[in-house]
XYZ file of C-alpha atoms in Angstrom:
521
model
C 0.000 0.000 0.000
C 1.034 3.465 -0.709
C -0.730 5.346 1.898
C -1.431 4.020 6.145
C -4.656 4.679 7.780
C -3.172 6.635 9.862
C -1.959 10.391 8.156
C 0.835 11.769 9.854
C 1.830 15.436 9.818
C 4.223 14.854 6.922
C 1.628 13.950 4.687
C 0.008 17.903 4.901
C 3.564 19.304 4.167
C 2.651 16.679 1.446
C -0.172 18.488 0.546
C 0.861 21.891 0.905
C 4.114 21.257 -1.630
C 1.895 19.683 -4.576
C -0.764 22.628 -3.851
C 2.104 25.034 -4.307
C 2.746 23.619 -7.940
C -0.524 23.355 -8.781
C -1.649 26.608 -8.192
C 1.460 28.068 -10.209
C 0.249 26.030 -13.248
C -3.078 26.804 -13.133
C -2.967 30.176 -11.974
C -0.634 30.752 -15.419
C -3.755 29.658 -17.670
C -5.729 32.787 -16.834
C -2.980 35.143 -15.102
C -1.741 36.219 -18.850
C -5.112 37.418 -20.123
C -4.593 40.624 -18.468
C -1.253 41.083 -19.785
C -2.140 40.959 -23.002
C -2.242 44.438 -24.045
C 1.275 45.376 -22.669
C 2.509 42.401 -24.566
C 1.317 43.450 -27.626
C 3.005 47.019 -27.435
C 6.061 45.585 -26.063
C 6.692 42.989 -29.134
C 4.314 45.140 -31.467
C 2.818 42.059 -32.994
C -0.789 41.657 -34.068
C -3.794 40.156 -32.260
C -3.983 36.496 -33.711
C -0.023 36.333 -32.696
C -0.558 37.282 -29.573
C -3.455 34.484 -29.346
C -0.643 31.869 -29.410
C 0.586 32.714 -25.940
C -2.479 31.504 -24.777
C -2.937 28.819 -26.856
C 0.315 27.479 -26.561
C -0.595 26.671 -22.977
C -3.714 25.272 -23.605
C -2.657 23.127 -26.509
C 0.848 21.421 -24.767
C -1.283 21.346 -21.306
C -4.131 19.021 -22.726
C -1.485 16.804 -24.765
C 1.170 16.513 -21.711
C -1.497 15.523 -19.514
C -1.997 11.209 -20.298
C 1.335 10.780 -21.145
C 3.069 12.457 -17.809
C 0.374 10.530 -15.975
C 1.461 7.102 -17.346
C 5.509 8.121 -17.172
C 4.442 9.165 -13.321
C 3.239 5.449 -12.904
C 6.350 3.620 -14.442
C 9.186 6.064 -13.312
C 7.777 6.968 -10.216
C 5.515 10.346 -9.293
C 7.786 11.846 -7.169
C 10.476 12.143 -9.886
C 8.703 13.567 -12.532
C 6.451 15.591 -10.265
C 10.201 17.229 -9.044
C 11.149 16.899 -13.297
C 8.129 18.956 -14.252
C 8.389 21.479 -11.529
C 11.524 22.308 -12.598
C 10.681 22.423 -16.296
C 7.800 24.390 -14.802
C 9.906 27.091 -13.349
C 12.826 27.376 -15.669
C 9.975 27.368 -18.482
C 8.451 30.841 -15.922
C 12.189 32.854 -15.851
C 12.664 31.734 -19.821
C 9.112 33.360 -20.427
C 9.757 36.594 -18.067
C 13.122 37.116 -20.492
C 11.312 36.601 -23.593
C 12.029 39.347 -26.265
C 9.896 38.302 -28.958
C 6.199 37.022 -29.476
C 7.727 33.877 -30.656
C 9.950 33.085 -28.009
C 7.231 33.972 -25.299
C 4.848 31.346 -27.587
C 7.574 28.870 -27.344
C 8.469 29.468 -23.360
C 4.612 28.823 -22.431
C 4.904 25.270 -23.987
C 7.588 24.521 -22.003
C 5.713 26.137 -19.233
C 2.675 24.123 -19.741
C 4.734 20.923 -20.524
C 5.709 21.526 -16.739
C 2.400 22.696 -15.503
C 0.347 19.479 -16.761
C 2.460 17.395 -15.179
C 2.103 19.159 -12.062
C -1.611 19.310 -12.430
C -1.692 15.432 -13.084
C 0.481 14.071 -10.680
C -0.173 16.151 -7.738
C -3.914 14.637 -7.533
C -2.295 11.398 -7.738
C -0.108 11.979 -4.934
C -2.398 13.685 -2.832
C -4.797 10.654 -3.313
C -1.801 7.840 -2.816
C -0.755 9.828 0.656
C -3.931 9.555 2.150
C -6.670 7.608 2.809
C -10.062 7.265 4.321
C -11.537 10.581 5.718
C -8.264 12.637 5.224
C -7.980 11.300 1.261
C -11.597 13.285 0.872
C -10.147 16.384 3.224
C -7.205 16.615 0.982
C -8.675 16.226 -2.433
C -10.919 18.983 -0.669
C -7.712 21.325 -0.230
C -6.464 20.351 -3.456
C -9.441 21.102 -5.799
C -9.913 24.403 -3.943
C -6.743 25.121 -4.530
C -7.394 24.321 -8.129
C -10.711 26.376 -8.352
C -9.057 29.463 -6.712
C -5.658 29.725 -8.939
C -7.948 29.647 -12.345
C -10.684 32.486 -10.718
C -7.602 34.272 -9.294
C -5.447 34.703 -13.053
C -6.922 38.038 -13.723
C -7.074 39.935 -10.158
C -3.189 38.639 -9.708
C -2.713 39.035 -13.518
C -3.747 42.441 -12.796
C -1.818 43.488 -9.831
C 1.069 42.439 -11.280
C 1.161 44.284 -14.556
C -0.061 47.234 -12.646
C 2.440 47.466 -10.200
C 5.263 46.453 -11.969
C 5.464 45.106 -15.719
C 4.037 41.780 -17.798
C 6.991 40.139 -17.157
C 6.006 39.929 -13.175
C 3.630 37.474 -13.823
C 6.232 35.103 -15.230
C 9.173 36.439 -12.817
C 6.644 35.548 -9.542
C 6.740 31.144 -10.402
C 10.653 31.367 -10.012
C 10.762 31.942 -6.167
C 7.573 29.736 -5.644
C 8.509 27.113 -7.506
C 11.782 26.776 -5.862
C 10.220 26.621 -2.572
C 7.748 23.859 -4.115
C 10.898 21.446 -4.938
C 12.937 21.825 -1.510
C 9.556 20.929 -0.365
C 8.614 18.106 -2.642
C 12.244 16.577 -2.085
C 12.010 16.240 1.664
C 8.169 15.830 2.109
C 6.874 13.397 -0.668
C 7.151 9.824 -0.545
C 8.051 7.874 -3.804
C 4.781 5.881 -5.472
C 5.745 2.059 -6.041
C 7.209 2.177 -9.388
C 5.427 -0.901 -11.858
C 7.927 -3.097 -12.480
C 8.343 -5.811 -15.448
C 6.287 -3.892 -17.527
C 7.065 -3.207 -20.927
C 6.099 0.750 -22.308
C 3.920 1.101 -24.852
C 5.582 3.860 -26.549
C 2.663 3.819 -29.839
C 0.127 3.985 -27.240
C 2.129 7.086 -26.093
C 2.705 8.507 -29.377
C -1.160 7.945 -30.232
C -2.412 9.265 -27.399
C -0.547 12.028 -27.358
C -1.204 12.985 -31.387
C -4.934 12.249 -31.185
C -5.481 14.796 -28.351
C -2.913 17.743 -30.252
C -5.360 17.200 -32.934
C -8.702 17.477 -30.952
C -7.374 20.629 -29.038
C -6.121 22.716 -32.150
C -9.358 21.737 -34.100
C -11.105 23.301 -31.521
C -8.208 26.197 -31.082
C -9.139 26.614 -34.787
C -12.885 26.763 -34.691
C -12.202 29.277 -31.811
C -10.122 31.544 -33.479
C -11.559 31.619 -36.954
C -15.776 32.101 -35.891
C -15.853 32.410 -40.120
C -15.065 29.297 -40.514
C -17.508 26.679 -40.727
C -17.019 22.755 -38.944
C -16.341 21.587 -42.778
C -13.998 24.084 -42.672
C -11.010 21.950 -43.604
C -9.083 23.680 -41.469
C -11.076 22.601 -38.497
C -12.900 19.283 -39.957
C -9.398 17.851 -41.121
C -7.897 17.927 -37.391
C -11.307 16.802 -35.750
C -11.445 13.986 -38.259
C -7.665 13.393 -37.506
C -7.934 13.151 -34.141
C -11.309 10.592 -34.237
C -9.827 8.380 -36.260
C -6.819 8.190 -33.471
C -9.324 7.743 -30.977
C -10.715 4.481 -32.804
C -6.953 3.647 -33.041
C -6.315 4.112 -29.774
C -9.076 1.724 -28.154
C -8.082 -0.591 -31.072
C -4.452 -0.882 -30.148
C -4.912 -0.558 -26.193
C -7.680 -3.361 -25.794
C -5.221 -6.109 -27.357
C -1.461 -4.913 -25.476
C -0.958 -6.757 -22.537
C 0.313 -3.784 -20.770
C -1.468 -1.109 -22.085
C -1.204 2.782 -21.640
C -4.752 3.078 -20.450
C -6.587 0.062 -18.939
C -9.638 0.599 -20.484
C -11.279 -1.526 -18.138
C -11.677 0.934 -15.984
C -14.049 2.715 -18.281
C -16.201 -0.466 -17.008
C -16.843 1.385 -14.069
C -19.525 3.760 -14.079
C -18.817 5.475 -11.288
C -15.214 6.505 -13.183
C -17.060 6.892 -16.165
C -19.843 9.596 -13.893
C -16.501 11.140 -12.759
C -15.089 11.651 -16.150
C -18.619 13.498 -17.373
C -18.737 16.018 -14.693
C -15.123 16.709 -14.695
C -16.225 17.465 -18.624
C -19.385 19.768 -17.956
C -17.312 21.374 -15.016
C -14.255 22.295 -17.556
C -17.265 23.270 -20.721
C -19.649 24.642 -17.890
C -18.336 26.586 -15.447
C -14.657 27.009 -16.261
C -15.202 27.786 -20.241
C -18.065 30.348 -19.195
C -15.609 32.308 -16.970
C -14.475 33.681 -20.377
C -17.170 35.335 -20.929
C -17.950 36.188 -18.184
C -14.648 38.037 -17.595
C -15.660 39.910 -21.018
C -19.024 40.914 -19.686
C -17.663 42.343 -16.904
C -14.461 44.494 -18.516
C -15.630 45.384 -21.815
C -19.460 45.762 -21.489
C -20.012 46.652 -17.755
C -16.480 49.031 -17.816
C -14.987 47.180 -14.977
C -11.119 47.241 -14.790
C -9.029 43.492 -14.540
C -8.402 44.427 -10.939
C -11.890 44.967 -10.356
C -13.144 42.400 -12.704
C -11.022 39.936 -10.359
C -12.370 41.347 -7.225
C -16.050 40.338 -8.109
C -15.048 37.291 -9.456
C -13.538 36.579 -5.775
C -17.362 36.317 -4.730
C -17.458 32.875 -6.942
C -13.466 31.426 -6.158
C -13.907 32.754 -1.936
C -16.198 29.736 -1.231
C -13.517 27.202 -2.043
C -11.272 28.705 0.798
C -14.922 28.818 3.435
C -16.130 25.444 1.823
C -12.969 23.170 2.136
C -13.348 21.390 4.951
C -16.803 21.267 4.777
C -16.257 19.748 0.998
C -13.626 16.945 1.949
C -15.795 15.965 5.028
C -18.536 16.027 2.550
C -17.172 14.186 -0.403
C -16.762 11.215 1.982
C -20.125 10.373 3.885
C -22.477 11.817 0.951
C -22.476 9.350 -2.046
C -21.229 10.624 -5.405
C -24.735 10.164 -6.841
C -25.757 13.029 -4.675
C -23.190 14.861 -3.966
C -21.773 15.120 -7.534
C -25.141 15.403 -9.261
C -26.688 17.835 -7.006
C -23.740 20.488 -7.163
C -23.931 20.264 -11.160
C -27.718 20.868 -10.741
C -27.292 23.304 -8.548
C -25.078 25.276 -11.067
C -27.257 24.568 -13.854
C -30.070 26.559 -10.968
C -26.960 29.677 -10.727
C -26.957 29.609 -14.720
C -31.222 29.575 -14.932
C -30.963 32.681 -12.405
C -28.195 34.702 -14.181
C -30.263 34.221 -17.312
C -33.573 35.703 -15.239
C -31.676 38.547 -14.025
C -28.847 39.450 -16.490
C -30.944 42.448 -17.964
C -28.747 45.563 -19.899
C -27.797 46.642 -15.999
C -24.453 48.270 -15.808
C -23.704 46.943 -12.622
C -22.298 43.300 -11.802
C -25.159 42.874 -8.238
C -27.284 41.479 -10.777
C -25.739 38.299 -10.812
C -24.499 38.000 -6.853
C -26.887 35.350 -6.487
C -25.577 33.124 -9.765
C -21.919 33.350 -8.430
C -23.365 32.247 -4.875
C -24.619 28.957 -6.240
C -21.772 28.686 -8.790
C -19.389 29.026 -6.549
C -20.827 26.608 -3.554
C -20.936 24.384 -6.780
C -17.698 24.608 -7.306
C -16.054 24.197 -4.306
C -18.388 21.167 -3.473
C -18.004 19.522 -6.557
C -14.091 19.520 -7.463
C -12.973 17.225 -4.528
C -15.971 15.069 -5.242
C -14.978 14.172 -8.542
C -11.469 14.195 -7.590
C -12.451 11.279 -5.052
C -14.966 9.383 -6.573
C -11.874 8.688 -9.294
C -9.429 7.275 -7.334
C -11.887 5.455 -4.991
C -13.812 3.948 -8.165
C -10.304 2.932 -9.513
C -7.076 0.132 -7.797
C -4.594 1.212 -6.183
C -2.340 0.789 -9.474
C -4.729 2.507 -11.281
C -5.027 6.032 -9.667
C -2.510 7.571 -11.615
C -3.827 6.982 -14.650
C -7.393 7.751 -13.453
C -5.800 10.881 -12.544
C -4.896 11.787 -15.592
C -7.736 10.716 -17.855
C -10.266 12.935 -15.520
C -8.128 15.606 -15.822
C -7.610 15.470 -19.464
C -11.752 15.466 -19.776
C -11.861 18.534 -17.377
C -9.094 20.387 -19.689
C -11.510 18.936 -23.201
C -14.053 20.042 -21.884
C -12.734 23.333 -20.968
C -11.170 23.824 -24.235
C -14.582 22.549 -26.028
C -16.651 24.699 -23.994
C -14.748 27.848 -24.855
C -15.596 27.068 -28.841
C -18.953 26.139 -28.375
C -19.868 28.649 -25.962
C -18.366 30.946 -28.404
C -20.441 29.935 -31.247
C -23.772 30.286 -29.766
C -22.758 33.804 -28.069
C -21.464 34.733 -32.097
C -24.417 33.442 -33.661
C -26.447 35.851 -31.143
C -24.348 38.831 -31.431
C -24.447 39.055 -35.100
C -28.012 38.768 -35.395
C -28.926 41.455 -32.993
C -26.061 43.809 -34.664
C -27.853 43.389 -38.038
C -31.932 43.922 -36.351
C -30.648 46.992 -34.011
C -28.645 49.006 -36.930
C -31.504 48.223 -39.370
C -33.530 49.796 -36.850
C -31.597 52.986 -36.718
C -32.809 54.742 -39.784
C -31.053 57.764 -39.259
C -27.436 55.950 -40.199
C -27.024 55.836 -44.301
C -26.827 52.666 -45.870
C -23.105 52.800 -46.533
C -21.964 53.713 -42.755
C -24.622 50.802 -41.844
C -22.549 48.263 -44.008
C -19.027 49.466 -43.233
C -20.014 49.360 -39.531
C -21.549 45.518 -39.651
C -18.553 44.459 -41.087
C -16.205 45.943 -38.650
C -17.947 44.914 -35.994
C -18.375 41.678 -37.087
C -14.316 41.177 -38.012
C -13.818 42.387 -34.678
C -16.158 40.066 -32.686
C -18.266 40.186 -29.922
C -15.227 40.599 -27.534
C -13.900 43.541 -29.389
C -17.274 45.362 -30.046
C -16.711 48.130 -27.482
C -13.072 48.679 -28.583
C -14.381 49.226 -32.223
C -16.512 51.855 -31.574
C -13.460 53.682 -29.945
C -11.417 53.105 -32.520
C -9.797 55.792 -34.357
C -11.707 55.024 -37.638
C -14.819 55.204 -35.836
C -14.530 59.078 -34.257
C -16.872 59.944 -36.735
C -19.544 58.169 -35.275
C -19.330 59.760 -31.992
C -20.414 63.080 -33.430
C -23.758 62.040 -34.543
C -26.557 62.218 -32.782
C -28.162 58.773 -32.594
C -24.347 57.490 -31.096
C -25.605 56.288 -28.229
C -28.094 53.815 -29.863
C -25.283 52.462 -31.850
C -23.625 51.904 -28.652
C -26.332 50.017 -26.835
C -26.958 48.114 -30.106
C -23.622 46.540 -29.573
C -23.887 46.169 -25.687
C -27.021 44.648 -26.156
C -26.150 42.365 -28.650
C -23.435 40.823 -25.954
C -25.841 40.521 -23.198
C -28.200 38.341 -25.557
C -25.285 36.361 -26.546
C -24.596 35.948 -22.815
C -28.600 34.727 -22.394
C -27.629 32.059 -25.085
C -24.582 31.059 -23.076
C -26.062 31.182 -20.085
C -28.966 29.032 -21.003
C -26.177 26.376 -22.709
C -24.196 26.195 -19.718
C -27.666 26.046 -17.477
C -28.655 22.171 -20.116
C -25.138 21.414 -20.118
C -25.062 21.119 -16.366
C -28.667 19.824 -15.595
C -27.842 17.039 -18.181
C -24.827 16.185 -16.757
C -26.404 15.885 -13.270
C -29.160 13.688 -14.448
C -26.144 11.449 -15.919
C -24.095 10.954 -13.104
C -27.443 10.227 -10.826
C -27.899 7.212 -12.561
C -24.300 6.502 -13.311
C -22.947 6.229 -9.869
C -23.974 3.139 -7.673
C -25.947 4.016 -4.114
C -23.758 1.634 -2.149
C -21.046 3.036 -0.246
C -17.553 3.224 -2.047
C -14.521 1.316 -0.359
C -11.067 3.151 -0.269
C-alpha cells in the first residue's frame, strides 16, 4: 500500500508542496489574459499572434497531460512531479526574459509541458498519501486550490502588470517554484514504481497525437468564428484526431500492458466522474471567459476589479474546504456530484432571469453564490470518486484521464460557448442598426462588417477606434452603442442558457451513473 490509515503530519507538508505547484500552473492559464495588451506594445505584434501565448498553454497542457500521468506510474511520481516542476519554473524565468512574441509562444509550452504534469500528478499523490476521511479532506484542499488559482489569473494578472510590468507574472513562479521542490524533495514519498512492464511507446505517441489534434481543431474553430465545422481547417484535425481515438481503443484493448486500462471505463462510477469533470471544464470554467468579457468590456470594470467580483465565486472554495472533503466522503457521489452540477445549472437559470442591460455586476451575486458553492463542493468530489472507483495501481492513470476530460471540456466549452454567443451577437447587430434609420446605408454596411471582423469581444473597442470618431459626433451614437452592448448581453442569455442544459444534463447522468452503495477506499 502506498498510503497508512493513519496520516501523519508529513503527509500535509505533502499536501501543501503539490498545492504550491498546482496553483502556479493553473494560476498561469488565466494570469496572462490581463497582460495581453502590454505584450502586444512591447513585441508590437498583431492580435492572432498574440493568441498563441495563450494557446500554446492550452494546446501542450491538454497533450502533456496522459502521457506524464502514465511516465508518473512507471518512473515513479515523485520524480517527474520534481522533473516537471523544474521544467515548470525554468519554463516561468525563460518566459519573463522573452524578447519576442515567438519566443514567449515557445516558453509557455515549455511552461505548460511543466504545468500538466504538475496538475496530473499532484492529484495522484495527494490521493496515494492519504486515505479514508483525510484522502476526501485533501482532495478537498487540493481542488480548492485548483478552483481558486484559475478564478484568481486576472485579479493577480492584474496586480502584477499594474504594479510592476508583464513580465512579473512570469518572474513571480521562479521563487515559488523553488520553494515547491525543496519541499517536494524532503516531504513526498516515492509511489511504487510498476515493475516488469514493458512501455507502450505507440500507445504514447497515439495518445498524445490524437489529443494535439482534438485541441487545435477546436483552437481553430475558436479563433476563426468564419469558418464553418467543414472548414477543412477545423474538420481535417477533428477527423484526424477521431480516427486516433478508434486507433487508440483498437491498439490498447489487445497490449498486454497497455497505456490506459480501459477496463476501468467499465466502471460507471469513473465513467460519472469523467462526465462532470467534462461539464465542469465546458460549464463553469469555459463560461468564466465570458464572463470576464461581460464584466471588462461591457459593464467598464477594470481586470483588478473584474477579479475582485469574481472573488465572490473562487472565496467559497477557501470557506467550503473542509466542509467539501468531510462532505465528499459520507455523501455518495450520486448526490453529492449530481446535485452540485444541478445546482449550477439553478446559478446559470438565475443569471439568465436577471442578467438584464444593468451596468452593474449585483445582478448576478446570487448566480456566483450557487456557482461558486458548486464549485467548491463539486471539485474534490470528482477528484475522489476517481481514485476510490479505480485500484490502487490505477489512480494515476485515473488521474490523468479525468483531468484530461476537465481540460476537453474546458477547451470545447470555450468554442462552443463561443459559437452560440457569435451566432447571437451578429443577429442582434444586423436587427438593431436596421432599426436605426437615421445611419445611411453605406456607414450601416461598413459598420456591420467591422464589428463583425472584430467580434463580440472587441465590439466596445471598435466603436473607440480611431476610424470610428466619426460616429461619436452624430446624434443617434448612443443607440449604436447600446446596439452593440445589447447584442453581448443576448449572446450571454444564449450562453447562459447552454451552460444552465449542459449542467442539468450532466447531473441527471451521473445520478444514474454512480452506484448508491457506499464506495470502499
Amino acid at each position: 500500500m502506498e498510503q497508512s490509515e493513519k496520516t501523519s503530519a508529513k503527509s500535509w507538508w505533502v499536501l501543501v508542496a503539490v498545492c504550491l505547484g498546482v496553483f502556479m500552473s493553473l494560476l498561469d492559464v488565466t494570469v496572462v489574459n490581463v497582460a495581453l495588451p502590454s505584450i502586444q506594445k512591447n513585441f508590437n505584434t498583431s492580435f492572432s499572434n498574440l493568441q498563441w501565448i495563450i494557446n500554446a498553454y492550452t494546446l501542450v497542457y491538454a497533450v502533456m497531460l496522459l502521457l506524464v500521468s502514465k511516465l508518473g506510474d512507471l518512473f515513479g511520481r515523485k520524480l517527474m512531479f520534481n522533473i516537471t516542476l523544474t521544467i515548470f519554473t525554468l519554463g516561468s524565468l525563460a518566459c519573463s526574459m522573452a524578447t519576442s512574441n515567438l519566443m514567449l509562444v515557445i516558453f509557455r509550452g515549455v511552461q505548460a509541458l511543466g504545468g500538466a504534469g504538475l496538475m496530473s500528478l499532484s492529484m495522484s499523490i495527494v490521493a496515494a498519501t492519504f486515505s479514508g476521511k483525510a484522502r476526501g479532506l485533501a482532495l478537498g484542499v487540493w481542488g480548492s486550490v485548483a478552483d481558486l488559482s484559475t478564478a484568481l489569473g486576472p485579479l493577480v494578472g492584474g496586480i502584477l502588470v499594474q504594479a510592476f510590468n508583464w513580465r512579473a507574472i512570469f518572474l513571480v513562479n521562479v521563487p515559488v517554484g523553488v520553494l515547491a521542490l525543496i519541499m517536494s524533495i524532503a516531504f513526498i514519498r516515492e509511489s511504487e514504481k510498476i515493475h516488469n512492464e514493458s512501455i507502450d511507446f505507440l500507445g504514447m505517441l497515439i495518445s498524445t497525437v490524437m489529443v494535439f489534434l482534438l485541441i487545435l481543431g477546436l483552437i481553430q474553430k475558436e479563433n476563426h468564428y468564419d469558418y464553418s465545422w467543414t472548414n477543412w481547417h477545423v474538420s481535417s484535425l477533428i477527423i484526424g484526431g477521431i480516427v486516433l481515438i478508434i486507433v487508440f481503443i483498437v491498439l490498447e484493448s489487445k497490449l498486454k500492458n497497455p497505456m490506459i486500462d480501459l477496463s476501468i471505463f467499465k466502471n460507471r462510477g469513473f465513467v460519472g466522474s469523467c462526465i462532470a469533470a467534462f461539464a465542469l471544464g465546458g460549464g463553469l470554467y469555459a463560461f468564466f471567459t465570458y464572463l470576464t468579457i461581460l464584466l471588462q468590456n461591457y459593464m467598464g470594470y477594470s481586470a483588478l476589479q473584474t477579479g475582485i467580483r469574481q472573488l465572490l465565486i473562487s472565496g467559497f472554495s477557501l470557506v467550503l474546504v473542509p466542509v467539501a472533503g468531510m462532505l465528499s466522503d459520507r455523501i455518495k457521489p450520486k448526490y453529492m456530484i449530481s446535485g452540485s452540477l444541478i445546482v449550477a445549472g439553478c446559478g446559470m437559470l438565475i443569471a439568465h432571469t436577471t442578467l438584464g442591460f444593468s451596468a452593474t455586476w449585483t445582478v448576478l451575486i446570487p448566480a456566483f453564490i450557487l456557482f461558486g458553492i458548486s464549485n467548491a463542493l463539486v471539485n474534490p468530489s470528482i477528484s475522489n470518486a476517481a481514485v476510490s472507483s479505480v485500484l490502487p495501481q490505477q489512480i494515476g492513470m485515473s488521474s490523468g484521464v479525468v483531468n484530461v476530460f476537465r481540460q476537453f471540456g474546458t477547451s470545447f466549452g470555450v468554442v462552443i460557448l463561443g459559437l452560440t454567443l457569435t451566432d447571437a451577437y451578429h443577429s442582434h447587430i444586423t436587427s438593431g442598426l436596421n432599426k436605426i434609420t437615421q445611419l445611411p446605408a453605406h456607414a450601416k454596411d461598413g459598420l456591420t462588417k467591422g464589428l463583425f471582423a472584430a467580434g463580440p469581444f472587441s465590439g466596445k473597442a471598435v466603436l473607440n477606434s480611431p476610424r470610428a470618431q466619426e460616429l461619436h459626433q452624430l446624434p443617434f451614437f448612443d443607440k449604436i452603442s447600446d446596439v452593440v452592448t445589447h447584442a453581448y448581453y443576448y449572446g450571454m442569455h444564449n450562453v447562459l442558457l447552454t451552460c444552465a442544459t449542459l449542467f442539468i444534463a450532466a447531473g441527471v447522468i451521473c445520478f444514474f451513473l454512480f452506484e448508491s452503495k457506499k464506495r470502499v477506499d
